[in-house]
Amino acid sequence: MTRMAAEQRHRIRFTLNGEAVDRACEPRMLLTDFLRHEIGATGTHVGCEHGVCGACTVNVDGRPARACLTLTLQVEGSEVRTVESLADRQGRLGLLQSAFRRHHALQCGFCTPGILMSLDALFARRANADEAEIRDVLTGHLCRCTGYAPIVRAALEAAAELRGETNREAVDA
Amino acid sequence: MGEFPGMNVNAAAGASTAKPWVGQSIPRVEDPALLSGRGRFIDDIGVRPGTLHAAILRSPHAHATIVAIDTAAAKQARGVAAVLTGEDIKALTASLVVGVKAPVECWPIAVGRVRYAGEPVAMVVAESRYLAEDAIDLIDAQYEALPAVIDPVRAMDPGAALLHNGFPRNTASDRSFKYGDPEPIFADAKRTIAITIRYPRNSCTPIETYGVIAEYDPGEQAYDVLANFQGPFSIHAVLSRALKVPGNRLRLRTPPDSGGSFGVKQGVFPYIVLMAAAARATGRPVKWIEDRLEHLTASVSATNRVTTLRAAVADDGKVLALDWDQVEDCGAHLRAPEPATLYRMHGNLTGAYDIRHVAVRNRVVVTNKTPTGLNRGFGGPQVYFALERLMQRIAVELKRDPVEIISRNLVPADAFPYRTATGALLDSGNYQQALARAVSEGGLEALNARRDQARAEGRIYGIGFTAVVEPSVSNMGYITTVLTAAERRKAGPKNGAQATATITIDPLGGVSVQVASVPQGQGHRTVLAQVVADVLGLTPADIRVNAELDTAKDAWSIASGNYASRFAPAVAGTAKIAAERLAGRLARAAAAGLNTESDDIAFAGGFVFSKRNPDNKSPFSRIAALSHWSPGALPEGIGQTIRETAFWTPPELTPPDDQDHVNSSLCYGFIFDFCGVEIDRVTLQPRIDHYVTMHDCGTILHPAMVDGQVRGGYAQAIGAALYEEYAYAPDGSFLSGTFADYLLPTVAEVPEPLILHMQTPSPFTPLGSKGVGEGNCMSTPVCIANAVADALGVADIELPLLPARLAEAVRGAEMAAPSGTKAPETRHGDRRLSGEGSAKVAASPQQVWAMLLDPTTLAAVIPGCHSVKKLSHTDFTAIVTIGIGPVKGRYRARIVLSDLDKPAGVTLAGNVDGALGFGSGKGRITLAPETDGVTAVHYRYDAEIGGKIASIGGRLLDGAARLIIGQVFAGLARQAGGDTPAKGGVIASALSKLRSLFGGGR
């Protein structure tokens, strides 16, 4: 393992939501702080800084990760995706986000980015994820506003849409 | 329409028959930004260049005299602009106002003495938060510990240590009240049934923590503060007094988004004083974002309360009189608005019941715990836990059905508005009908059968009930009930609850709404758009709502803010009033243009038109913009139609009268809950099998949001009932400093409730709506407790309903271990650390002995050791950095050796202290020669710890202690030149333990 001098800034390169990042930071810089305060990607939230609440969940090389327990230098060469990647550039919400909106699956919205990223990773990995799997993933997140039921419903509906069981456009029209 | 994709845009069709927007669950205007990472929470908003970042050093002790604070090294540290202690803050500010008349001071940082674990002791402001935290570690604070007072009842003992000289016997207030004629009724009653409960400390813990950004302008001697404060803005007066500026020189603003509050973000205000003072001291903006450990340790929580409640009961279960004795624990300081938690429910101490005779004794005490503050339910959970446990006990003692006991006592349906014995005016309701509907639609009969079946199978199953009156829109004068009538007369009357809303029309006819409601996730912007759209005949997408508050520019008053469930009944209604006033003037303007009378004018579908002849119409925007472009074209006497600010305060909110009657709130919703709970026979873990919650919150403005409030409160209440407690050790150490210690329910622990509604509009609010946000925090914990009491057949129930606690209730206290057996291992939440282990070192006992006593070797083998000094043959000091879980800190250790038995054994006794905590312990190391020049080292230790380090949990500490000690002996072995023969052993097991803690097992 490369040994990093604590007091120095080190070069860090990775891909964030498809765009190259090439910067420098101290070894102790948390990924949450780097994303939020160095890059300005403030969608990733900090709720506990000890890995329990899940608000800071991002996607590193296709797997969900707690950004508050990740040092920035650990993502060297990785592909990092955050909640900012879920809507398109025109701001149109993605399928999962739309389901959250329809079901009122958020109130203050502080925990929501982490939940979206965990579910997004689940659906990417397991397109056929069932309710038990969805609930299992959601146990890694704390939400103080919603009582969870609408989150489960939104996730189930998004999963059904992903499987092609419902056509949202048809329902909306 | 882009704002609401997929929405049914019915009003755009232009028909006056369009369904009102109010009452529809339209998608929230708040959501697109929040769902795509574009929210603007306080830590998302940039700061001015040159802004400094603050970190806070907090007391490890619950009660101690500050002997000295050496900040010299911290001041020299990289990037540090200033280090401020209590004395520095005191020089720049005045004490916070205290809620009772007493000669006590209340500072936002310890001055001379610390009174709770986690109390700020010093703060560093530096170029970055990282550097500020570095410098915090360099502050050397020395304390002399004092006895800590933790139990609120014992706090009143004559011999108890005193927190404040101005509060004799630690009692800040002791008031007795009498309503009706309770004494003779108790004297004559055939039956008196009583219950004593201890309500624990818990908190709704928003996922976003506190944040403050403060600036000071010396030229104008004015502060500008951005904080995720939630109100009440009566606190603004407390702040400007503390900062020694007139109110108009404290500009307090709130960010666009706030990550939940549930009352808790009221408690950010002492930090506003600290950061504002730091900004003044440094001449630069100062930002502080609280971390989770700080939040759990030292933000605010619900009060813990000890209540004895007695009832005089007739044979048929009718409650004739109540006698409340409440001892309220507000923690170390009586911070504004306390003791409001105790008095918020004063008008409705009889709950949903028709009880005419009430005696009350209210005592407010201070203890060495974090000062309390707002928390969802605010006083309701404490009161209803006592009242509804009592109703369950009455049913048990009279051997009657609990539903029958509740029904017999409910306020009659034809009695509204009903004046309670203590002064509340219950506005509307039909409690009997709500109960009957809940029983039938919620399936109580089937649930009874389910319980009977379960019991027949030998399972433990119970059913619980609660009836609750949920107050909303607090009377700003209720807190003055803590004063005597004479004191109130002297201070002047306090009452009412000013709500405000402003509607503005821009030159193109666009409508904007601004309110002082400070939402923290509830969706106020969406509902306000619905309310105003209905009045002006527009769609919610046409209305832009801004709910940020700026005390320098916006309309606001002391009642402003997001608390007491006041949005739907007060703020939304005030927006309606403002819109109607504007619509009335616009109608006159339109009538002139359309050649008709103003009462013939209607607004719908984006048009202003004649009701008699709908084709005679004009676009809304055209009429709306007239006042900008052609004020002269407006008829005489209209004035402007550009901006309307409405203030509204309900006349029903009168000050307490001379007999201490108080209408503490404006509206009173009704809740009737019941649930079935099964308790596992082996683990005693309760599981909610079926939960029904019936609400009557008056007119419903947005059904999905109302259900969201119910579900959210219910989930927090499940936490309060089953898992959550801010726990303190007997010495006042705080034990719940992480989300692994303070357990919030996850999706797996929150079964979905069946939510039922009834709508009896409030006659006192503009929209007929009442508050609904807090009710389940009042009803659900005691409903679950009643089910558990029913299941187990026990009378004493204490929250949270931990299996260990239930085990004591069911099986009696655990037997003591037989003498001579080994002491048990460290348990969860226990602050004692003990353990033993062994290692093998490839050296002779004499060599190992020499190494153990050699400072250079020790410095090399102790992980994180900066230095070891040998003061004498048996006396060492060391400076060590230890990281455990999220907490890393520098410690100063003093170790004294005794019982030296060279080279076979030595006893070490010592203590450590540092910014993160303190500890003391004793250990014995024995050395025994083995073959091949190897020495077997055996050690055992027993230690006790406190301070921040105690807050992160026994589990982590236990594992970490083993790991560190293991590393010491591994280091010794390395130093001795051999490998570590103690393969596996302690080191491997400690590592695997830590790994499993951090999610490896999931």
CSV table of C-alpha atoms in Angstrom, one decimal, chain A residues 7 26 28-30 33 36-37 42-43 45-50 52-53 55 69 83-84 86-87 91 93 97-98 100-101 104 106-113 116 135 138-150 152-153 172, chain B residues 3-6 25-29 31-32 34-37 41 43-44 78 130-131 134 203-205 207-208 258-260 262 287 291-292 520-521 702 704 708-709 711-712 715-716 724 738-739 742 744-748 750 752 886 1002:
chain,number,residue,atom,x,y,z
A,7,GLU,CA,0.3,16.9,5.9
A,26,GLU,CA,-5.0,15.6,2.2
A,28,ARG,CA,-7.7,12.5,5.8
A,29,MET,CA,-10.2,14.3,3.7
A,30,LEU,CA,-13.5,12.3,3.8
A,33,ASP,CA,-16.4,16.6,2.5
A,36,ARG,CA,-19.7,18.5,-1.0
A,37,HIS,CA,-17.2,21.2,-0.2
A,42,THR,CA,-23.9,18.8,-2.2
A,43,GLY,CA,-26.6,16.2,-2.9
A,45,HIS,CA,-25.7,14.4,2.8
A,46,VAL,CA,-23.9,13.9,6.1
A,47,GLY,CA,-26.2,12.6,8.9
A,48,CYS,CA,-24.0,10.7,11.4
A,49,GLU,CA,-20.4,10.3,10.1
A,50,HIS,CA,-20.3,6.8,11.6
A,52,VAL,CA,-25.3,4.1,10.5
A,53,CYS,CA,-27.8,6.6,9.0
A,55,ALA,CA,-27.7,9.5,4.1
A,69,LEU,CA,-16.5,6.3,6.0
A,83,VAL,CA,-27.7,11.4,-6.4
A,84,GLU,CA,-26.9,14.2,-8.9
A,86,LEU,CA,-30.2,10.3,-11.3
A,87,ALA,CA,-32.1,13.0,-13.1
A,91,GLY,CA,-33.9,18.0,-14.6
A,93,LEU,CA,-36.7,12.9,-12.7
A,97,GLN,CA,-37.3,9.6,-8.3
A,98,SER,CA,-40.7,9.9,-9.9
A,100,PHE,CA,-40.8,8.7,-4.7
A,101,ARG,CA,-42.6,11.9,-5.7
A,104,HIS,CA,-44.8,11.1,-1.0
A,106,LEU,CA,-39.9,12.0,1.3
A,107,GLN,CA,-40.6,14.9,3.6
A,108,CYS,CA,-37.5,16.8,4.5
A,109,GLY,CA,-35.5,15.0,1.9
A,110,PHE,CA,-32.3,14.8,3.9
A,111,CYS,CA,-32.0,11.0,4.0
A,112,THR,CA,-33.5,10.6,0.5
A,113,PRO,CA,-30.3,10.8,-1.6
A,116,LEU,CA,-32.1,6.5,-3.8
A,135,ARG,CA,-36.8,-3.9,2.7
A,138,LEU,CA,-33.8,-0.1,3.3
A,139,THR,CA,-32.8,-1.3,6.8
A,140,GLY,CA,-29.5,0.4,6.1
A,141,HIS,CA,-31.1,3.8,6.1
A,142,LEU,CA,-32.6,6.0,8.8
A,143,CYS,CA,-35.5,8.2,7.9
A,144,ARG,CA,-37.2,10.3,10.6
A,145,CYS,CA,-40.0,11.8,8.6
A,146,THR,CA,-41.9,9.2,6.6
A,147,GLY,CA,-42.3,6.1,8.7
A,148,TYR,CA,-40.9,4.2,5.7
A,149,ALA,CA,-44.2,2.8,4.3
A,150,PRO,CA,-44.3,5.2,1.3
A,152,VAL,CA,-41.3,0.9,0.4
A,153,ARG,CA,-44.3,1.5,-1.9
A,172,ASP,CA,-50.0,9.4,-16.4
B,3,GLU,CA,-43.9,22.1,-12.2
B,4,PHE,CA,-46.4,19.4,-11.9
B,5,PRO,CA,-45.8,16.7,-14.5
B,6,GLY,CA,-48.5,14.1,-14.5
B,25,SER,CA,-52.9,15.1,-2.6
B,26,ILE,CA,-51.1,16.9,-5.3
B,27,PRO,CA,-47.4,16.2,-5.9
B,28,ARG,CA,-45.1,18.4,-3.8
B,29,VAL,CA,-43.4,21.4,-5.3
B,31,ASP,CA,-39.7,17.3,-4.3
B,32,PRO,CA,-37.8,17.6,-7.6
B,34,LEU,CA,-34.8,17.3,-3.0
B,35,LEU,CA,-34.9,14.1,-5.2
B,36,SER,CA,-32.0,15.2,-7.4
B,37,GLY,CA,-29.5,16.6,-4.9
B,41,PHE,CA,-29.7,22.9,3.3
B,43,ASP,CA,-24.4,23.2,4.8
B,44,ASP,CA,-25.1,23.2,1.0
B,78,ARG,CA,-2.1,25.9,12.0
B,130,TYR,CA,-10.3,19.9,10.2
B,131,LEU,CA,-7.9,22.4,11.5
B,134,ASP,CA,-6.9,19.6,15.4
B,203,SER,CA,-35.4,12.8,21.0
B,204,CYS,CA,-36.8,12.8,17.5
B,205,THR,CA,-33.2,13.3,16.2
B,207,ILE,CA,-31.0,13.4,10.3
B,208,GLU,CA,-29.7,16.9,9.6
B,258,SER,CA,-34.0,22.0,6.6
B,259,GLY,CA,-33.5,18.4,7.2
B,260,GLY,CA,-36.2,17.7,9.7
B,262,PHE,CA,-39.5,17.9,15.1
B,287,LYS,CA,-19.7,28.7,10.4
B,291,ASP,CA,-21.7,16.6,14.3
B,292,ARG,CA,-23.8,13.6,15.4
B,520,GLN,CA,-38.5,21.5,8.0
B,521,GLY,CA,-39.8,19.1,5.4
B,702,HIS,CA,-53.6,17.5,1.8
B,704,ALA,CA,-51.1,12.4,1.7
B,708,GLY,CA,-47.2,11.4,6.2
B,709,GLN,CA,-47.4,13.3,9.5
B,711,ARG,CA,-46.9,7.8,9.9
B,712,GLY,CA,-43.8,9.8,10.8
B,715,ALA,CA,-42.5,5.7,13.6
B,716,GLN,CA,-40.8,8.0,16.1
B,724,GLU,CA,-34.8,5.0,22.3
B,738,THR,CA,-24.0,7.0,18.4
B,739,PHE,CA,-26.8,5.6,16.3
B,742,TYR,CA,-29.3,5.3,20.4
B,744,LEU,CA,-33.8,4.5,15.8
B,745,PRO,CA,-36.4,2.2,14.2
B,746,THR,CA,-35.6,1.2,10.7
B,747,VAL,CA,-38.1,-0.1,8.1
B,748,ALA,CA,-37.9,-3.5,9.7
B,750,VAL,CA,-42.1,-0.1,11.8
B,752,GLU,CA,-47.6,0.1,8.8
B,886,PRO,CA,-15.7,7.8,15.4
B,1002,ARG,CA,-24.4,-7.7,7.1
